[in-house]
């Protein structure tokens, strides 16, 4: 393997990794603000920004591990376990 082949392999790996890390700025379903991170329901695509999740955590979870979607009732993980 020469240097030219090695650089092509690195470029292909870099392209594959960059495709995986697409940042989607989806609007929050509660405050309609757009942030780089939001909690998303797996079933109905309901989005909550981090601020809205922290304000409404008392109503969305009873155990601190899962949260229930207010639209469809689906249980989703908070990602802390």
mmCIF file of N, CA, C and O in Angstrom:
data_model
loop_
_atom_site.group_PDB
_atom_site.id
_atom_site.type_symbol
_atom_site.label_atom_id
_atom_site.label_comp_id
_atom_site.label_asym_id
_atom_site.label_seq_id
_atom_site.Cartn_x
_atom_site.Cartn_y
_atom_site.Cartn_z
ATOM 1 N N UNK A 1 0.854 -1.176 0.000
ATOM 2 C CA UNK A 1 0.000 0.000 0.000
ATOM 3 C C UNK A 1 0.897 1.236 0.000
ATOM 4 O O UNK A 1 1.757 1.395 0.849
ATOM 5 N N UNK A 2 0.661 2.103 -0.939
ATOM 6 C CA UNK A 2 1.484 3.316 -0.975
ATOM 7 C C UNK A 2 0.758 4.465 -0.275
ATOM 8 O O UNK A 2 -0.375 4.330 0.181
ATOM 9 N N UNK A 3 1.387 5.610 -0.197
ATOM 10 C CA UNK A 3 0.842 6.761 0.531
ATOM 11 C C UNK A 3 -0.460 7.248 -0.090
ATOM 12 O O UNK A 3 -1.393 7.629 0.610
ATOM 13 N N UNK A 4 -0.571 7.209 -1.386
ATOM 14 C CA UNK A 4 -1.777 7.677 -2.069
ATOM 15 C C UNK A 4 -2.997 6.842 -1.658
ATOM 16 O O UNK A 4 -4.062 7.370 -1.371
ATOM 17 N N UNK A 5 -2.857 5.528 -1.619
ATOM 18 C CA UNK A 5 -3.964 4.654 -1.210
ATOM 19 C C UNK A 5 -4.368 4.926 0.235
ATOM 20 O O UNK A 5 -5.537 4.905 0.571
ATOM 21 N N UNK A 6 -3.400 5.166 1.104
ATOM 22 C CA UNK A 6 -3.684 5.427 2.510
ATOM 23 C C UNK A 6 -4.499 6.712 2.679
ATOM 24 O O UNK A 6 -5.454 6.757 3.435
ATOM 25 N N UNK A 7 -4.166 7.754 1.951
ATOM 26 C CA UNK A 7 -4.902 9.011 2.069
ATOM 27 C C UNK A 7 -6.329 8.873 1.554
ATOM 28 O O UNK A 7 -7.243 9.487 2.077
ATOM 29 N N UNK A 8 -6.557 8.055 0.555
ATOM 30 C CA UNK A 8 -7.910 7.825 0.048
ATOM 31 C C UNK A 8 -8.744 7.101 1.100
ATOM 32 O O UNK A 8 -9.904 7.436 1.326
ATOM 33 N N UNK A 9 -8.160 6.129 1.800
ATOM 34 C CA UNK A 9 -8.883 5.404 2.847
ATOM 35 C C UNK A 9 -9.272 6.327 3.996
ATOM 36 O O UNK A 9 -10.358 6.238 4.538
ATOM 37 N N UNK A 10 -8.381 7.222 4.385
ATOM 38 C CA UNK A 10 -8.688 8.165 5.461
ATOM 39 C C UNK A 10 -9.830 9.079 5.041
ATOM 40 O O UNK A 10 -10.734 9.354 5.801
ATOM 41 N N UNK A 11 -9.815 9.532 3.815
ATOM 42 C CA UNK A 11 -10.859 10.425 3.320
ATOM 43 C C UNK A 11 -12.206 9.719 3.314
ATOM 44 O O UNK A 11 -13.218 10.288 3.709
ATOM 45 N N UNK A 12 -12.259 8.466 2.905
ATOM 46 C CA UNK A 12 -13.521 7.714 2.891
ATOM 47 C C UNK A 12 -14.060 7.538 4.300
ATOM 48 O O UNK A 12 -15.246 7.692 4.531
ATOM 49 N N UNK A 13 -13.190 7.241 5.268
ATOM 50 C CA UNK A 13 -13.627 7.097 6.652
ATOM 51 C C UNK A 13 -14.151 8.413 7.189
ATOM 52 O O UNK A 13 -15.149 8.466 7.885
ATOM 53 N N UNK A 14 -13.477 9.507 6.866
ATOM 54 C CA UNK A 14 -13.898 10.826 7.325
ATOM 55 C C UNK A 14 -15.277 11.173 6.769
ATOM 56 O O UNK A 14 -16.120 11.708 7.482
ATOM 57 N N UNK A 15 -15.531 10.849 5.519
ATOM 58 C CA UNK A 15 -16.833 11.134 4.905
ATOM 59 C C UNK A 15 -17.923 10.324 5.592
ATOM 60 O O UNK A 15 -18.983 10.836 5.902
ATOM 61 N N UNK A 16 -17.661 9.053 5.875
ATOM 62 C CA UNK A 16 -18.664 8.221 6.544
ATOM 63 C C UNK A 16 -18.986 8.765 7.932
ATOM 64 O O UNK A 16 -20.138 8.830 8.326
ATOM 65 N N UNK A 17 -17.985 9.173 8.684
ATOM 66 C CA UNK A 17 -18.219 9.707 10.023
ATOM 67 C C UNK A 17 -18.966 11.024 9.969
ATOM 68 O O UNK A 17 -19.838 11.286 10.775
ATOM 69 N N UNK A 18 -18.642 11.873 9.018
ATOM 70 C CA UNK A 18 -19.303 13.175 8.943
ATOM 71 C C UNK A 18 -20.774 13.030 8.571
ATOM 72 O O UNK A 18 -21.591 13.840 8.961
ATOM 73 N N UNK A 19 -21.140 12.004 7.833
ATOM 74 C CA UNK A 19 -22.546 11.785 7.489
ATOM 75 C C UNK A 19 -23.353 11.367 8.717
ATOM 76 O O UNK A 19 -24.528 11.667 8.819
ATOM 77 N N UNK A 20 -22.723 10.664 9.654
ATOM 78 C CA UNK A 20 -23.422 10.210 10.853
ATOM 79 C C UNK A 20 -23.706 11.346 11.821
ATOM 80 O O UNK A 20 -24.658 11.290 12.571
ATOM 81 N N UNK A 21 -22.893 12.363 11.831
ATOM 82 C CA UNK A 21 -23.014 13.432 12.820
ATOM 83 C C UNK A 21 -23.747 14.651 12.264
ATOM 84 O O UNK A 21 -23.273 15.761 12.359
ATOM 85 N N UNK A 22 -24.907 14.416 11.697
ATOM 86 C CA UNK A 22 -25.699 15.516 11.165
ATOM 87 C C UNK A 22 -26.489 16.137 12.310
ATOM 88 O O UNK A 22 -27.232 15.461 13.014
ATOM 89 N N UNK A 23 -26.323 17.430 12.505
ATOM 90 C CA UNK A 23 -27.025 18.138 13.568
ATOM 91 C C UNK A 23 -28.324 18.678 12.986
ATOM 92 O O UNK A 23 -28.316 19.422 12.020
ATOM 93 N N UNK A 24 -29.416 18.259 13.574
ATOM 94 C CA UNK A 24 -30.718 18.715 13.102
ATOM 95 C C UNK A 24 -31.289 19.686 14.126
ATOM 96 O O UNK A 24 -31.514 19.330 15.264
ATOM 97 N N UNK A 25 -31.517 20.896 13.719
ATOM 98 C CA UNK A 25 -32.109 21.900 14.592
ATOM 99 C C UNK A 25 -33.618 21.864 14.415
ATOM 100 O O UNK A 25 -34.189 22.644 13.656
ATOM 101 N N UNK A 26 -34.260 20.936 15.095
ATOM 102 C CA UNK A 26 -35.708 20.798 15.006
ATOM 103 C C UNK A 26 -36.383 21.740 15.989
ATOM 104 O O UNK A 26 -35.903 21.916 17.103
ATOM 105 N N UNK A 27 -37.487 22.343 15.611
ATOM 106 C CA UNK A 27 -38.165 23.265 16.534
ATOM 107 C C UNK A 27 -38.829 22.504 17.682
ATOM 108 O O UNK A 27 -39.344 21.401 17.505
ATOM 109 N N UNK A 28 -38.809 23.118 18.844
ATOM 110 C CA UNK A 28 -39.450 22.544 20.025
ATOM 111 C C UNK A 28 -40.963 22.593 19.829
ATOM 112 O O UNK A 28 -41.508 23.592 19.353
ATOM 113 N N UNK A 29 -41.656 21.537 20.204
ATOM 114 C CA UNK A 29 -43.110 21.481 20.047
ATOM 115 C C UNK A 29 -43.841 22.340 21.073
ATOM 116 O O UNK A 29 -45.007 22.646 20.892
ATOM 117 N N UNK A 30 -43.153 22.748 22.138
ATOM 118 C CA UNK A 30 -43.783 23.545 23.186
ATOM 119 C C UNK A 30 -43.513 25.034 22.979
ATOM 120 O O UNK A 30 -44.435 25.835 22.866
ATOM 121 N N UNK A 31 -42.248 25.419 22.899
ATOM 122 C CA UNK A 31 -41.904 26.846 22.799
ATOM 123 C C UNK A 31 -41.564 27.282 21.379
ATOM 124 O O UNK A 31 -41.297 28.451 21.157
ATOM 125 N N UNK A 32 -41.543 26.364 20.434
ATOM 126 C CA UNK A 32 -41.212 26.579 19.015
ATOM 127 C C UNK A 32 -39.825 27.184 18.810
ATOM 128 O O UNK A 32 -39.543 27.746 17.761
ATOM 129 N N UNK A 33 -38.948 27.090 19.802
ATOM 130 C CA UNK A 33 -37.568 27.534 19.650
ATOM 131 C C UNK A 33 -36.743 26.437 18.993
ATOM 132 O O UNK A 33 -37.075 25.260 19.043
ATOM 133 N N UNK A 34 -35.656 26.820 18.356
ATOM 134 C CA UNK A 34 -34.797 25.860 17.679
ATOM 135 C C UNK A 34 -33.477 25.742 18.430
ATOM 136 O O UNK A 34 -32.796 26.737 18.658
ATOM 137 N N UNK A 35 -33.131 24.524 18.849
ATOM 138 C CA UNK A 35 -31.875 24.279 19.559
ATOM 139 C C UNK A 35 -31.140 23.121 18.910
ATOM 140 O O UNK A 35 -31.717 22.367 18.124
ATOM 141 N N UNK A 36 -29.873 22.961 19.245
ATOM 142 C CA UNK A 36 -29.091 21.873 18.667
ATOM 143 C C UNK A 36 -29.407 20.534 19.328
ATOM 144 O O UNK A 36 -29.135 19.490 18.756
ATOM 145 N N UNK A 37 -29.981 20.549 20.525
ATOM 146 C CA UNK A 37 -30.343 19.298 21.209
ATOM 147 C C UNK A 37 -31.800 19.350 21.627
ATOM 148 O O UNK A 37 -32.264 20.357 22.149
ATOM 149 N N UNK A 38 -32.512 18.282 21.354
ATOM 150 C CA UNK A 38 -33.899 18.195 21.816
ATOM 151 C C UNK A 38 -34.232 16.736 22.102
ATOM 152 O O UNK A 38 -33.661 15.824 21.512
ATOM 153 N N UNK A 39 -35.136 16.528 23.023
ATOM 154 C CA UNK A 39 -35.645 15.193 23.331
ATOM 155 C C UNK A 39 -36.732 14.897 22.316
ATOM 156 O O UNK A 39 -37.619 15.711 22.092
ATOM 157 N N UNK A 40 -36.667 13.733 21.676
ATOM 158 C CA UNK A 40 -37.607 13.403 20.611
ATOM 159 C C UNK A 40 -38.311 12.086 20.915
ATOM 160 O O UNK A 40 -37.670 11.116 21.307
ATOM 161 N N UNK A 41 -39.619 12.078 20.753
ATOM 162 C CA UNK A 41 -40.392 10.852 20.913
ATOM 163 C C UNK A 41 -40.091 9.913 19.749
ATOM 164 O O UNK A 41 -40.027 10.339 18.599
ATOM 165 N N UNK A 42 -39.932 8.632 20.052
ATOM 166 C CA UNK A 42 -39.618 7.656 19.011
ATOM 167 C C UNK A 42 -40.814 7.354 18.124
ATOM 168 O O UNK A 42 -40.655 6.963 16.989
ATOM 169 N N UNK A 43 -42.018 7.563 18.639
ATOM 170 C CA UNK A 43 -43.204 7.166 17.895
ATOM 171 C C UNK A 43 -43.792 8.301 17.055
ATOM 172 O O UNK A 43 -44.083 8.129 15.880
ATOM 173 N N UNK A 44 -43.968 9.484 17.646
ATOM 174 C CA UNK A 44 -44.714 10.545 16.949
ATOM 175 C C UNK A 44 -43.877 11.763 16.584
ATOM 176 O O UNK A 44 -44.416 12.751 16.100
ATOM 177 N N UNK A 45 -42.557 11.736 16.833
ATOM 178 C CA UNK A 45 -41.663 12.848 16.494
ATOM 179 C C UNK A 45 -41.944 14.132 17.277
ATOM 180 O O UNK A 45 -41.639 15.226 16.827
ATOM 181 N N UNK A 46 -42.524 14.034 18.459
ATOM 182 C CA UNK A 46 -42.723 15.175 19.351
ATOM 183 C C UNK A 46 -41.367 15.601 19.874
ATOM 184 O O UNK A 46 -40.583 14.777 20.328
ATOM 185 N N UNK A 47 -41.043 16.893 19.837
ATOM 186 C CA UNK A 47 -39.737 17.410 20.258
ATOM 187 C C UNK A 47 -39.872 18.315 21.463
ATOM 188 O O UNK A 47 -40.793 19.127 21.528
ATOM 189 N N UNK A 48 -38.932 18.182 22.386
ATOM 190 C CA UNK A 48 -38.843 19.076 23.540
ATOM 191 C C UNK A 48 -37.411 19.563 23.657
ATOM 192 O O UNK A 48 -36.478 18.761 23.682
ATOM 193 N N UNK A 49 -37.232 20.885 23.740
ATOM 194 C CA UNK A 49 -35.884 21.403 23.962
ATOM 195 C C UNK A 49 -35.500 21.131 25.423
ATOM 196 O O UNK A 49 -36.333 20.756 26.245
ATOM 197 N N UNK A 50 -34.244 21.316 25.732
ATOM 198 C CA UNK A 50 -33.750 20.993 27.071
ATOM 199 C C UNK A 50 -34.394 21.877 28.137
ATOM 200 O O UNK A 50 -34.713 21.409 29.231
ATOM 201 N N UNK A 51 -34.618 23.146 27.833
ATOM 202 C CA UNK A 51 -35.248 24.045 28.809
ATOM 203 C C UNK A 51 -36.682 23.617 29.110
ATOM 204 O O UNK A 51 -37.097 23.583 30.270
ATOM 205 N N UNK A 52 -37.454 23.294 28.076
ATOM 206 C CA UNK A 52 -38.845 22.854 28.279
ATOM 207 C C UNK A 52 -38.898 21.517 29.011
ATOM 208 O O UNK A 52 -39.780 21.288 29.829
ATOM 209 N N UNK A 53 -37.935 20.633 28.722
ATOM 210 C CA UNK A 53 -37.899 19.339 29.414
ATOM 211 C C UNK A 53 -37.626 19.551 30.897
ATOM 212 O O UNK A 53 -38.279 18.940 31.745
ATOM 213 N N UNK A 54 -36.689 20.434 31.245
ATOM 214 C CA UNK A 54 -36.370 20.681 32.652
ATOM 215 C C UNK A 54 -37.548 21.337 33.380
ATOM 216 O O UNK A 54 -37.802 21.041 34.543
ATOM 217 N N UNK A 55 -38.273 22.233 32.707
ATOM 218 C CA UNK A 55 -39.425 22.885 33.327
ATOM 219 C C UNK A 55 -40.586 21.926 33.538
ATOM 220 O O UNK A 55 -41.323 22.041 34.521
ATOM 221 N N UNK A 56 -40.773 20.967 32.636
ATOM 222 C CA UNK A 56 -41.922 20.066 32.678
ATOM 223 C C UNK A 56 -41.567 18.647 33.095
ATOM 224 O O UNK A 56 -42.383 17.739 32.937
ATOM 225 N N UNK A 57 -40.382 18.453 33.631
ATOM 226 C CA UNK A 57 -39.954 17.106 34.017
ATOM 227 C C UNK A 57 -40.856 16.504 35.082
ATOM 228 O O UNK A 57 -41.119 15.304 35.069
ATOM 229 N N UNK A 58 -41.364 17.317 35.974
ATOM 230 C CA UNK A 58 -42.242 16.828 37.041
ATOM 231 C C UNK A 58 -43.521 16.193 36.467
ATOM 232 O O UNK A 58 -44.081 15.279 37.065
ATOM 233 N N UNK A 59 -43.976 16.648 35.320
ATOM 234 C CA UNK A 59 -45.203 16.117 34.723
ATOM 235 C C UNK A 59 -44.938 14.991 33.731
ATOM 236 O O UNK A 59 -45.844 14.212 33.417
ATOM 237 N N UNK A 60 -43.716 14.874 33.232
ATOM 238 C CA UNK A 60 -43.423 13.902 32.184
ATOM 239 C C UNK A 60 -42.823 12.599 32.704
ATOM 240 O O UNK A 60 -42.873 11.588 32.011
ATOM 241 N N UNK A 61 -42.251 12.608 33.905
ATOM 242 C CA UNK A 61 -41.619 11.396 34.424
ATOM 243 C C UNK A 61 -41.974 11.200 35.889
ATOM 244 O O UNK A 61 -42.209 12.165 36.617
ATOM 245 N N UNK A 62 -42.012 9.941 36.298
ATOM 246 C CA UNK A 62 -42.242 9.661 37.715
ATOM 247 C C UNK A 62 -41.033 8.974 38.339
ATOM 248 O O UNK A 62 -40.918 8.911 39.554
ATOM 249 N N UNK A 63 -40.108 8.467 37.499
ATOM 250 C CA UNK A 63 -38.966 7.741 38.045
ATOM 251 C C UNK A 63 -37.620 8.345 37.654
ATOM 252 O O UNK A 63 -36.590 7.882 38.110
ATOM 253 N N UNK A 64 -37.579 9.352 36.799
ATOM 254 C CA UNK A 64 -36.329 9.966 36.392
ATOM 255 C C UNK A 64 -35.539 9.175 35.379
ATOM 256 O O UNK A 64 -34.442 9.564 35.018
ATOM 257 N N UNK A 65 -36.063 8.061 34.905
ATOM 258 C CA UNK A 65 -35.373 7.222 33.925
ATOM 259 C C UNK A 65 -36.070 7.295 32.567
ATOM 260 O O UNK A 65 -35.423 7.339 31.532
ATOM 261 N N UNK A 66 -37.380 7.324 32.568
ATOM 262 C CA UNK A 66 -38.163 7.411 31.325
ATOM 263 C C UNK A 66 -39.074 8.622 31.378
ATOM 264 O O UNK A 66 -39.398 9.132 32.449
ATOM 265 N N UNK A 67 -39.501 9.083 30.220
ATOM 266 C CA UNK A 67 -40.479 10.166 30.146
ATOM 267 C C UNK A 67 -41.574 9.758 29.172
ATOM 268 O O UNK A 67 -41.334 9.062 28.198
ATOM 269 N N UNK A 68 -42.785 10.169 29.477
ATOM 270 C CA UNK A 68 -43.926 9.836 28.644
ATOM 271 C C UNK A 68 -44.260 10.980 27.711
ATOM 272 O O UNK A 68 -44.333 12.132 28.109
ATOM 273 N N UNK A 69 -44.468 10.658 26.455
ATOM 274 C CA UNK A 69 -44.810 11.674 25.457
ATOM 275 C C UNK A 69 -46.227 12.178 25.735
ATOM 276 O O UNK A 69 -47.149 11.384 25.876
ATOM 277 N N UNK A 70 -46.430 13.498 25.818
ATOM 278 C CA UNK A 70 -47.766 14.026 26.077
ATOM 279 C C UNK A 70 -48.711 13.877 24.887
ATOM 280 O O UNK A 70 -49.921 13.938 25.054
ATOM 281 N N UNK A 71 -48.196 13.636 23.694
ATOM 282 C CA UNK A 71 -49.035 13.503 22.507
ATOM 283 C C UNK A 71 -49.558 12.082 22.325
ATOM 284 O O UNK A 71 -50.737 11.873 22.110
ATOM 285 N N UNK A 72 -48.653 11.097 22.381
ATOM 286 C CA UNK A 72 -49.062 9.721 22.078
ATOM 287 C C UNK A 72 -48.981 8.781 23.273
ATOM 288 O O UNK A 72 -49.492 7.667 23.217
ATOM 289 N N UNK A 73 -48.316 9.187 24.369
ATOM 290 C CA UNK A 73 -48.221 8.360 25.553
ATOM 291 C C UNK A 73 -47.073 7.358 25.538
ATOM 292 O O UNK A 73 -46.918 6.571 26.469
ATOM 293 N N UNK A 74 -46.252 7.355 24.495
ATOM 294 C CA UNK A 74 -45.115 6.437 24.369
ATOM 295 C C UNK A 74 -44.070 6.743 25.437
ATOM 296 O O UNK A 74 -43.764 7.900 25.729
ATOM 297 N N UNK A 75 -43.509 5.698 26.058
ATOM 298 C CA UNK A 75 -42.433 5.853 27.038
ATOM 299 C C UNK A 75 -41.097 5.940 26.318
ATOM 300 O O UNK A 75 -40.793 5.124 25.461
ATOM 301 N N UNK A 76 -40.298 6.942 26.644
ATOM 302 C CA UNK A 76 -38.991 7.158 26.035
ATOM 303 C C UNK A 76 -37.940 7.255 27.120
ATOM 304 O O UNK A 76 -38.213 7.702 28.226
ATOM 305 N N UNK A 77 -36.714 6.846 26.813
ATOM 306 C CA UNK A 77 -35.611 6.894 27.772
ATOM 307 C C UNK A 77 -35.057 8.304 27.886
ATOM 308 O O UNK A 77 -35.022 9.056 26.924
ATOM 309 N N UNK A 78 -34.613 8.641 29.094
ATOM 310 C CA UNK A 78 -33.918 9.906 29.306
ATOM 311 C C UNK A 78 -32.424 9.769 28.999
ATOM 312 O O UNK A 78 -31.726 10.753 28.947
ATOM 313 N N UNK A 79 -31.946 8.554 28.825
ATOM 314 C CA UNK A 79 -30.558 8.340 28.460
ATOM 315 C C UNK A 79 -29.584 8.359 29.613
ATOM 316 O O UNK A 79 -28.388 8.418 29.413
ATOM 317 N N UNK A 80 -30.087 8.316 30.840
ATOM 318 C CA UNK A 80 -29.180 8.361 31.991
ATOM 319 C C UNK A 80 -28.951 6.989 32.612
ATOM 320 O O UNK A 80 -28.335 6.882 33.636
ATOM 321 N N UNK A 81 -29.439 5.944 32.027
ATOM 322 C CA UNK A 81 -29.250 4.590 32.573
ATOM 323 C C UNK A 81 -28.573 3.705 31.557
ATOM 324 O O UNK A 81 -28.818 3.691 30.438
#
